[in-house]
């Protein structure tokens, strides 16, 4: 069984109807690592529905969280906003109403492209509209009980004057620099490190994280939630949250789905705060939505993903294209809409697109010449995926995959290279397929007692003016055998 179907089976044992929560603080670019949470939730939702259950996904935008520090991508003046809620800080680029909206909006647009339907819930509005009123009151009255749970689970000592609430300072606008001194049925009285003392209503501030999370489960009736492995650590947020929600708020904790990080190959775990990101908005511009989903769905949540946006990504696409034919479950859960794949690989579109300068009709003509059937399915498929191939090539392809065909090349060949190129060009036949063209390199090299690696380099030097290029057989067939034969002979004469 696919991991999503296993989770769906477990959830259906608890009931037919489920609310799956996801939550990301929009403190920076929402990246592929963050997206893992959303795709996991959607895969589980689909698996539940496929098995006769009902589910919806809530996306809780933690826009009432404070700005923790000035991140590397922010101007120096943002040091003045540290500690203020994200929804009350100006947009660093001035294009949205506030800081949180700047990072949230493109992410929500990406979710739409990826076919992930969510109901957006903003933490700031939940507090403002009174959804947390009862939970805040309960938490303040049960602070000793909550403190004891935290101490027992985490092993750390809680200060005797601690309260599980952070009032929003009326003077400096910060939410993490205040300390509750007392409270009554209507007001919470506080002091702030800025020197101000005042009072706040139950809606002017927020619960501390571990308590907020537990309260949210009850308020929104959450039954399942994916979350990062840091929350799942022994003594972490989930361990305290499940006791707080049960013992203080009287609600069963949701089914947990801890997941591992997405690592950017050679760099480390993706983190907005460190600038290690590939924004989701960028991902949906360079890849078909089903491939973006598949990157995550193909791996069990508890396994970390080592993401290579270069050659490694091509290998994942190859795998997806092969599994499309097998009607693999990971592919089924990845598809956003009814799209029909032809047998033309993405890799080929990258090569042919460059040869044809991304002209659709020329691309189709080359594909037909190289043996592919061009019908209406193929035409639609090529037209859709060709633009992604172009965008990927421009942003993430390694240099060795990129090429242009120069009008003429000026390179030096030694005697072995000249003998090989002349013999090879004269043996090329118009009716050869890509595999035959490729194998001809080896047979000619053997006969002339020249190393095959040297022969391939000679071909690329003659065509591109450099010692590397796309796989020779397909490349030569795509360019046209007659053109390649003339090119080699002309280069040798020159």
Coordinates of C-alpha atoms in Angstrom, one line a residue:
X1 CA 0.0 0.0 0.0
X2 CA 1.1 3.6 -0.7
X3 CA 1.9 5.5 2.5
X4 CA -1.1 7.8 2.0
X5 CA -3.5 4.9 1.8
X6 CA -2.0 3.4 5.0
X7 CA -2.7 6.7 6.8
X8 CA -6.2 6.9 5.3
X9 CA -7.0 3.4 6.5
X10 CA -5.9 4.4 10.0
X11 CA -8.0 7.6 10.0
X12 CA -11.1 5.8 8.7
X13 CA -10.8 3.6 11.8
X14 CA -11.4 6.8 13.8
X15 CA -14.3 8.1 11.7
X16 CA -15.5 9.0 8.2
X17 CA -15.1 12.8 8.4
X18 CA -11.7 14.5 8.8
X19 CA -10.2 17.9 9.0
X20 CA -6.6 18.0 8.1
X21 CA -4.6 21.0 9.3
X22 CA -1.5 22.5 7.9
X23 CA 0.2 25.6 9.1
X24 CA 3.2 27.6 8.0
X25 CA 4.5 30.9 9.3
X26 CA 4.8 33.3 6.4
X27 CA 8.0 34.8 7.6
X28 CA 9.9 34.4 4.3
X29 CA 9.7 32.7 1.0
X30 CA 7.5 29.6 1.3
X31 CA 9.6 26.9 -0.3
X32 CA 9.6 23.3 -1.4
X33 CA 10.3 22.1 2.1
X34 CA 7.2 23.9 3.4
X35 CA 5.2 22.5 0.5
X36 CA 5.9 19.0 1.7
X37 CA 3.4 19.5 4.4
X38 CA 0.7 20.7 2.0
X39 CA 1.2 17.8 -0.5
X40 CA 1.2 15.2 2.3
X41 CA -2.1 16.6 3.5
X42 CA -3.6 16.6 0.0
X43 CA -2.4 13.0 -0.7
X44 CA -4.0 11.8 2.5
X45 CA -7.2 13.7 1.6
X46 CA -7.3 12.1 -1.8
X47 CA -6.6 8.7 -0.3
X48 CA -9.4 9.2 2.2
X49 CA -11.9 10.2 -0.5
X50 CA -10.8 7.2 -2.7
X51 CA -11.7 5.0 0.3
X52 CA -15.2 6.5 0.9
X53 CA -14.2 9.1 3.5
X54 CA -14.7 12.8 3.6
X55 CA -11.9 15.4 4.2
X56 CA -11.0 19.0 3.9
X57 CA -7.7 20.8 4.4
X58 CA -7.3 23.9 6.6
X59 CA -4.3 26.1 5.9
X60 CA -3.6 28.0 9.1
X61 CA -1.4 31.0 8.2
X62 CA 0.5 31.9 11.4
X63 CA 0.5 35.6 10.5
X64 CA 0.3 36.7 14.2
X65 CA 3.7 35.2 14.9
X66 CA 6.4 37.8 15.7
X67 CA 9.3 38.5 13.3
X68 CA 12.0 36.5 15.1
X69 CA 15.0 38.5 13.7
X70 CA 16.1 40.4 10.7
X71 CA 16.6 37.7 8.1
X72 CA 19.4 38.0 5.5
X73 CA 17.0 39.0 2.7
X74 CA 15.5 41.9 4.7
X75 CA 16.7 45.6 4.7
X76 CA 18.6 46.8 7.8
X77 CA 15.6 48.9 9.0
X78 CA 13.7 45.6 9.6
X79 CA 15.6 45.3 12.8
X80 CA 13.1 47.8 14.1
X81 CA 10.3 45.4 13.5
X82 CA 11.7 42.4 15.3
X83 CA 9.1 41.1 17.8
X84 CA 6.1 42.6 16.0
X85 CA 3.4 40.3 14.4
X86 CA 4.0 39.6 10.7
X87 CA 0.6 40.9 9.8
X88 CA 1.5 44.3 11.3
X89 CA 4.8 44.8 9.5
X90 CA 5.1 46.5 6.2
X91 CA 5.8 44.5 3.0
X92 CA 9.5 44.7 2.3
X93 CA 8.8 45.3 -1.4
X94 CA 5.7 47.5 -1.0
X95 CA 3.4 45.4 -3.2
X96 CA 1.1 43.9 -0.5
X97 CA -0.8 45.2 2.5
X98 CA 1.7 43.7 5.0
X99 CA 4.7 41.5 5.4
X100 CA 2.8 38.2 5.8
X101 CA 0.7 38.8 2.7
X102 CA 3.8 39.4 0.6
X103 CA 4.9 35.8 1.2
X104 CA 1.5 34.2 1.6
X105 CA -0.1 35.3 -1.6
X106 CA 2.2 33.7 -4.2
X107 CA 2.2 30.5 -2.1
X108 CA -1.6 30.3 -2.2
X109 CA -1.6 30.9 -6.0
X110 CA 0.9 28.0 -6.3
X111 CA -1.4 25.7 -4.3
X112 CA -4.2 26.5 -6.8
X113 CA -1.9 25.5 -9.7
X114 CA -1.0 22.3 -7.8
X115 CA -4.6 21.4 -7.3
X116 CA -4.5 21.6 -3.6
X117 CA -7.8 23.0 -2.3
X118 CA -7.5 24.6 1.1
X119 CA -9.6 26.7 3.4
X120 CA -7.4 29.6 4.5
X121 CA -7.5 30.5 8.2
X122 CA -5.4 33.4 9.5
X123 CA -4.3 33.2 13.1
X124 CA -4.6 37.0 13.5
X125 CA -8.3 36.9 12.4
X126 CA -9.0 33.9 14.7
X127 CA -7.8 35.9 17.7
X128 CA -9.4 39.1 16.5
X129 CA -12.8 37.5 15.9
X130 CA -12.9 35.8 19.3
X131 CA -12.4 32.2 18.3
X132 CA -9.6 31.9 20.9
X133 CA -11.5 33.7 23.7
X134 CA -12.5 30.5 25.6
X135 CA -9.2 28.9 25.1
X136 CA -7.3 32.0 26.4
X137 CA -9.5 32.1 29.4
X138 CA -9.1 28.4 30.1
X139 CA -5.3 28.6 29.6
X140 CA -4.9 31.5 32.0
X141 CA -7.0 29.7 34.7
X142 CA -5.2 26.5 34.2
X143 CA -1.7 27.9 33.9
X144 CA -0.4 25.8 36.8
X145 CA -1.6 22.6 35.2
X146 CA -0.2 23.6 31.8
X147 CA 3.2 24.5 33.4
X148 CA 3.3 21.1 35.1
X149 CA 2.6 19.3 31.9
X150 CA 5.4 21.2 30.1
X151 CA 7.8 20.5 32.9
X152 CA 7.0 16.8 33.0
X153 CA 7.2 16.4 29.2
X154 CA 10.2 18.6 28.5
X155 CA 12.2 18.4 31.8
X156 CA 12.7 22.1 32.0
X157 CA 11.6 24.3 34.8
X158 CA 8.8 26.9 34.3
X159 CA 9.1 30.2 36.2
X160 CA 6.5 30.6 38.9
X161 CA 5.2 33.9 37.4
X162 CA 4.9 32.4 33.9
X163 CA 1.6 32.8 31.9
X164 CA 0.7 31.0 28.6
X165 CA -0.2 34.3 26.9
X166 CA 1.7 37.1 25.1
X167 CA -0.2 40.4 25.1
X168 CA 0.4 42.8 22.2
X169 CA 2.1 45.9 23.6
X170 CA 0.0 48.9 23.0
X171 CA 3.1 51.1 23.0
X172 CA 5.8 49.4 20.9
X173 CA 3.6 47.0 19.0
X174 CA 5.7 43.9 20.0
X175 CA 4.2 40.6 21.1
X176 CA 7.2 38.8 22.5
X177 CA 8.4 41.4 24.9
X178 CA 5.5 41.5 27.3
X179 CA 4.9 39.7 30.6
X180 CA 1.4 39.1 32.1
X181 CA 1.2 40.3 35.7
X182 CA -2.5 39.5 36.4
X183 CA -5.9 39.0 34.7
X184 CA -9.6 39.2 35.4
X185 CA -12.7 38.3 33.4
X186 CA -12.2 41.1 30.9
X187 CA -8.6 42.3 30.9
X188 CA -5.1 40.9 31.0
X189 CA -2.6 43.3 32.7
X190 CA 1.0 43.3 31.5
X191 CA 4.4 45.0 31.5
X192 CA 6.6 45.3 28.5
X193 CA 10.4 45.6 28.2
X194 CA 9.9 48.9 26.4
X195 CA 8.8 50.3 29.8
X196 CA 5.1 50.4 29.1
X197 CA 2.5 48.9 31.4
X198 CA -1.0 48.4 30.3
X199 CA -3.9 46.1 29.7
X200 CA -5.1 44.0 26.8
X201 CA -8.3 42.2 26.0
X202 CA -8.4 38.5 25.4
X203 CA -8.1 39.2 21.7
X204 CA -5.1 41.5 21.8
X205 CA -2.3 38.9 22.0
X206 CA -1.7 35.2 21.5
X207 CA -1.1 32.0 23.4
X208 CA 2.4 30.7 23.6
X209 CA 3.2 28.3 20.8
X210 CA 2.7 24.9 22.6
X211 CA -0.6 26.0 24.1
X212 CA -1.8 27.8 20.9
X213 CA -1.3 24.7 18.9
X214 CA -3.2 22.5 21.3
X215 CA -6.0 25.1 21.5
X216 CA -6.2 25.3 17.7
X217 CA -6.9 21.6 17.5
X218 CA -10.0 21.9 19.5
X219 CA -11.2 25.2 18.1
X220 CA -11.0 23.9 14.5
X221 CA -11.8 20.3 15.3
X222 CA -8.6 19.0 13.7
X223 CA -8.4 15.2 13.3
X224 CA -5.1 14.9 11.4
X225 CA -2.0 17.1 11.0
X226 CA 1.4 16.7 9.2
X227 CA 4.2 18.6 10.9
X228 CA 8.0 18.8 10.7
X229 CA 10.2 16.4 12.6
X230 CA 11.3 19.1 15.1
X231 CA 7.8 19.1 16.6
X232 CA 7.8 15.3 16.7
X233 CA 11.0 15.0 18.8
X234 CA 10.7 13.5 22.2
X235 CA 9.6 16.2 24.6
X236 CA 8.7 18.5 21.7
X237 CA 5.6 20.5 20.7
X238 CA 3.5 17.5 19.8
X239 CA 4.3 15.6 23.0
X240 CA 3.2 18.6 25.2
X241 CA 0.4 19.5 22.8
X242 CA -1.3 16.1 23.0
X243 CA -1.4 16.2 26.8
X244 CA -2.5 19.9 27.0
X245 CA -5.3 19.4 24.5
X246 CA -6.5 16.2 26.3
X247 CA -6.1 17.3 29.9
X248 CA -6.8 21.0 29.7
X249 CA -9.1 21.5 26.7
X250 CA -10.8 18.1 26.7
X251 CA -10.2 17.1 23.1
X252 CA -8.4 14.2 21.5
X253 CA -5.1 15.1 19.8
X254 CA -5.1 14.7 16.0
X255 CA -3.5 11.8 14.1
X256 CA 0.2 12.9 13.7
X257 CA 2.2 12.7 10.4
X258 CA 5.7 13.8 11.2
X259 CA 7.8 14.5 8.1
X260 CA 11.5 14.9 7.4
X261 CA 13.1 18.0 5.8
X262 CA 13.7 18.6 2.1
X263 CA 17.4 19.2 1.5
X264 CA 18.8 21.3 -1.3
X265 CA 21.6 19.1 -2.6
X266 CA 25.1 20.2 -1.5
X267 CA 23.6 23.1 0.6
X268 CA 21.4 21.7 3.4
X269 CA 17.9 21.7 4.7
X270 CA 15.7 24.4 3.1
X271 CA 15.1 27.3 5.5
X272 CA 13.7 30.7 4.7
X273 CA 15.6 32.3 7.6
X274 CA 18.9 31.2 6.0
X275 CA 17.9 32.0 2.5
X276 CA 18.2 28.3 1.5
X277 CA 15.1 28.1 -0.6
X278 CA 13.5 27.3 -3.9
X279 CA 10.2 29.2 -3.7
X280 CA 7.1 27.1 -4.6
X281 CA 6.1 29.9 -7.0
X282 CA 9.3 29.3 -8.9
X283 CA 8.8 25.5 -8.9
X284 CA 5.5 25.6 -10.6
X285 CA 7.0 27.8 -13.3
X286 CA 9.8 25.3 -14.2
X287 CA 7.9 22.0 -13.8
X288 CA 4.5 20.6 -14.6
X289 CA 2.4 20.5 -11.4
X290 CA 2.3 16.7 -11.3
X291 CA 6.1 16.6 -11.2
X292 CA 6.2 19.0 -8.3
X293 CA 3.8 16.9 -6.4
X294 CA 5.5 13.7 -7.3
X295 CA 8.9 14.8 -5.9
X296 CA 7.1 14.7 -2.5
X297 CA 4.6 11.9 -2.9
X298 CA 7.1 9.4 -4.1
X299 CA 8.9 9.5 -0.7
X300 CA 7.5 8.3 2.6
X301 CA 7.1 11.4 5.0
X302 CA 9.6 10.0 7.4
X303 CA 12.4 10.0 4.8
X304 CA 14.3 13.1 4.0
X305 CA 14.3 14.3 0.4
X306 CA 17.7 15.3 -1.2
X307 CA 16.5 17.6 -4.0
X308 CA 18.8 18.3 -6.9
X309 CA 17.2 20.9 -9.2
X310 CA 19.7 20.0 -12.0
X311 CA 20.4 16.5 -13.4
X312 CA 18.8 14.9 -10.4
X313 CA 15.5 16.4 -11.3
X314 CA 15.7 15.0 -14.8
X315 CA 16.2 11.5 -13.2
X316 CA 13.0 12.0 -11.2
X317 CA 11.1 13.1 -14.3
X318 CA 12.4 10.0 -16.1
X319 CA 11.1 7.9 -13.2
X320 CA 7.7 9.6 -13.3
X321 CA 7.3 9.1 -17.1
X322 CA 8.1 5.4 -16.7
X323 CA 5.6 5.0 -13.8
X324 CA 2.9 6.8 -15.8
X325 CA 2.8 3.8 -18.1
X326 CA 2.4 1.5 -15.1
X327 CA -0.4 3.5 -13.6
X328 CA 1.5 3.7 -10.4
X329 CA -0.3 4.9 -7.2
X330 CA 2.2 7.7 -6.6
X331 CA 1.5 9.0 -10.1
X332 CA -2.3 8.8 -9.5
X333 CA -1.9 10.9 -6.3
X334 CA 0.3 13.4 -8.2
X335 CA -1.8 14.2 -11.2
X336 CA -3.7 17.5 -10.9
X337 CA -6.0 17.1 -13.9
X338 CA -6.6 14.7 -16.7
X339 CA -3.4 15.0 -18.7
X340 CA -2.3 12.5 -21.3
X341 CA 1.4 11.8 -21.6
X342 CA 2.9 10.9 -24.9
X343 CA 6.0 8.7 -25.1
X344 CA 8.2 11.7 -25.7
X345 CA 10.6 12.2 -22.7
X346 CA 11.2 15.5 -21.1
X347 CA 14.9 15.0 -21.7
X348 CA 14.3 15.0 -25.4
X349 CA 12.2 18.2 -25.2
X350 CA 15.2 19.9 -23.5
X351 CA 17.5 18.9 -26.4
X352 CA 15.1 19.4 -29.3
X353 CA 13.8 22.7 -27.9
X354 CA 17.4 24.1 -28.1
X355 CA 17.9 22.8 -31.6
X356 CA 14.6 24.3 -32.8
X357 CA 15.0 27.5 -30.7
X358 CA 11.7 26.6 -28.9
X359 CA 9.6 26.8 -32.0
X360 CA 6.7 24.3 -31.5
X361 CA 6.3 23.3 -35.2
X362 CA 10.1 22.8 -35.6
X363 CA 10.1 20.8 -32.4
X364 CA 7.4 18.5 -33.7
X365 CA 9.1 18.1 -37.0
X366 CA 12.3 17.0 -35.3
X367 CA 10.5 14.6 -33.0
X368 CA 8.8 13.1 -36.0
X369 CA 12.1 12.7 -37.8
X370 CA 13.6 10.9 -34.7
X371 CA 10.8 8.3 -34.7
X372 CA 8.1 9.6 -32.5
X373 CA 4.4 9.5 -33.6
X374 CA 3.0 13.0 -33.7
X375 CA -0.7 12.9 -33.2
X376 CA -3.1 15.2 -31.3
X377 CA -2.1 13.7 -27.9
X378 CA 1.6 14.2 -28.6
X379 CA 1.1 17.8 -29.9
X380 CA -0.8 18.8 -26.8
X381 CA 1.7 17.1 -24.5
X382 CA 4.7 18.7 -26.2
X383 CA 3.1 22.2 -26.3
X384 CA 2.3 21.9 -22.5
X385 CA 5.7 20.5 -21.3
X386 CA 8.0 22.4 -23.8
X387 CA 7.6 25.7 -21.9
X388 CA 8.5 24.0 -18.6
X389 CA 11.6 22.4 -20.3
X390 CA 12.7 25.9 -21.5
X391 CA 12.2 27.5 -18.0
X392 CA 14.0 24.6 -16.3
X393 CA 16.9 24.9 -18.8
X394 CA 17.3 28.6 -18.2
X395 CA 17.2 28.4 -14.4
X396 CA 18.6 25.1 -13.2
X397 CA 20.2 23.1 -16.0
X398 CA 23.9 22.5 -15.7
X399 CA 26.1 24.2 -18.4
X400 CA 26.9 20.8 -20.0
X401 CA 23.3 20.4 -21.0
X402 CA 23.0 23.9 -22.5
X403 CA 24.2 24.5 -26.1
X404 CA 23.8 26.6 -29.2
X405 CA 24.7 25.5 -32.7
X406 CA 27.3 27.9 -34.0
X407 CA 27.3 28.8 -37.7
X408 CA 30.9 27.7 -37.9
X409 CA 33.5 26.2 -35.5
X410 CA 37.2 26.8 -35.3
X411 CA 38.8 23.9 -33.5
X412 CA 42.0 21.8 -34.0
X413 CA 41.8 18.0 -34.6
X414 CA 44.7 15.6 -34.3
X415 CA 45.2 12.8 -36.9
X416 CA 43.2 10.2 -35.0
X417 CA 40.2 12.6 -34.7
X418 CA 40.4 13.4 -38.4
X419 CA 40.5 9.8 -39.4
X420 CA 37.6 8.9 -37.2
X421 CA 35.4 11.9 -38.2
X422 CA 35.9 11.3 -41.9
X423 CA 35.1 7.5 -41.6
X424 CA 32.1 8.2 -39.4
X425 CA 30.6 10.9 -41.6
X426 CA 30.9 8.7 -44.7
X427 CA 29.2 5.8 -42.9
X428 CA 26.2 7.8 -41.6
X429 CA 23.0 6.8 -43.5
X430 CA 19.8 8.8 -43.6
X431 CA 17.7 5.8 -42.5
X432 CA 19.6 5.2 -39.3
X433 CA 17.8 5.4 -36.0
X434 CA 19.4 7.1 -32.9
X435 CA 20.6 3.8 -31.4
X436 CA 22.3 2.8 -34.7
X437 CA 23.9 6.3 -35.0
X438 CA 25.2 5.9 -31.4
X439 CA 26.6 2.4 -31.9
X440 CA 28.3 3.4 -35.1
X441 CA 30.6 5.6 -33.0
X442 CA 31.8 2.4 -31.1
X443 CA 32.2 0.2 -34.2
X444 CA 34.1 2.9 -36.1
X445 CA 36.3 3.6 -33.1
X446 CA 37.1 -0.1 -32.7
X447 CA 38.0 -0.5 -36.4
X448 CA 40.3 2.5 -36.3
X449 CA 41.7 1.6 -32.9
X450 CA 40.7 5.0 -31.4
X451 CA 39.3 5.4 -27.9
X452 CA 35.5 5.8 -28.1
X453 CA 35.6 8.7 -25.5
X454 CA 38.0 10.6 -27.9
X455 CA 35.6 9.9 -30.8
X456 CA 32.6 11.3 -29.0
X457 CA 34.6 14.5 -28.1
X458 CA 35.6 14.9 -31.7
X459 CA 31.9 14.8 -32.8
X460 CA 30.9 17.4 -30.3
X461 CA 33.9 19.6 -31.3
X462 CA 32.8 19.4 -34.9
X463 CA 29.2 20.3 -34.2
X464 CA 29.3 22.5 -31.1
X465 CA 32.9 23.6 -30.8
X466 CA 33.3 22.0 -27.4
X467 CA 34.0 18.5 -26.1
X468 CA 30.6 17.6 -24.7
X469 CA 26.9 17.7 -25.6
X470 CA 23.7 15.7 -25.5
X471 CA 23.6 11.9 -26.1
X472 CA 25.2 11.6 -29.6
X473 CA 22.7 9.3 -31.4
X474 CA 19.6 11.2 -30.6
X475 CA 21.4 14.5 -31.0
X476 CA 22.6 13.7 -34.5
X477 CA 19.2 12.4 -35.6
X478 CA 17.5 15.5 -34.3
X479 CA 19.9 17.8 -36.1
X480 CA 19.5 15.8 -39.3
X481 CA 22.0 13.2 -40.6
X482 CA 22.6 15.0 -43.8
X483 CA 23.3 18.3 -42.0
X484 CA 25.7 16.5 -39.5
X485 CA 27.5 14.7 -42.4
X486 CA 28.0 18.0 -44.3
X487 CA 29.0 19.8 -41.1
X488 CA 31.7 17.3 -40.2
X489 CA 33.2 17.2 -43.7
X490 CA 33.2 21.0 -44.0
X491 CA 34.9 21.3 -40.7
X492 CA 37.6 18.9 -41.7
X493 CA 38.1 20.7 -45.0
X494 CA 38.4 24.0 -43.2

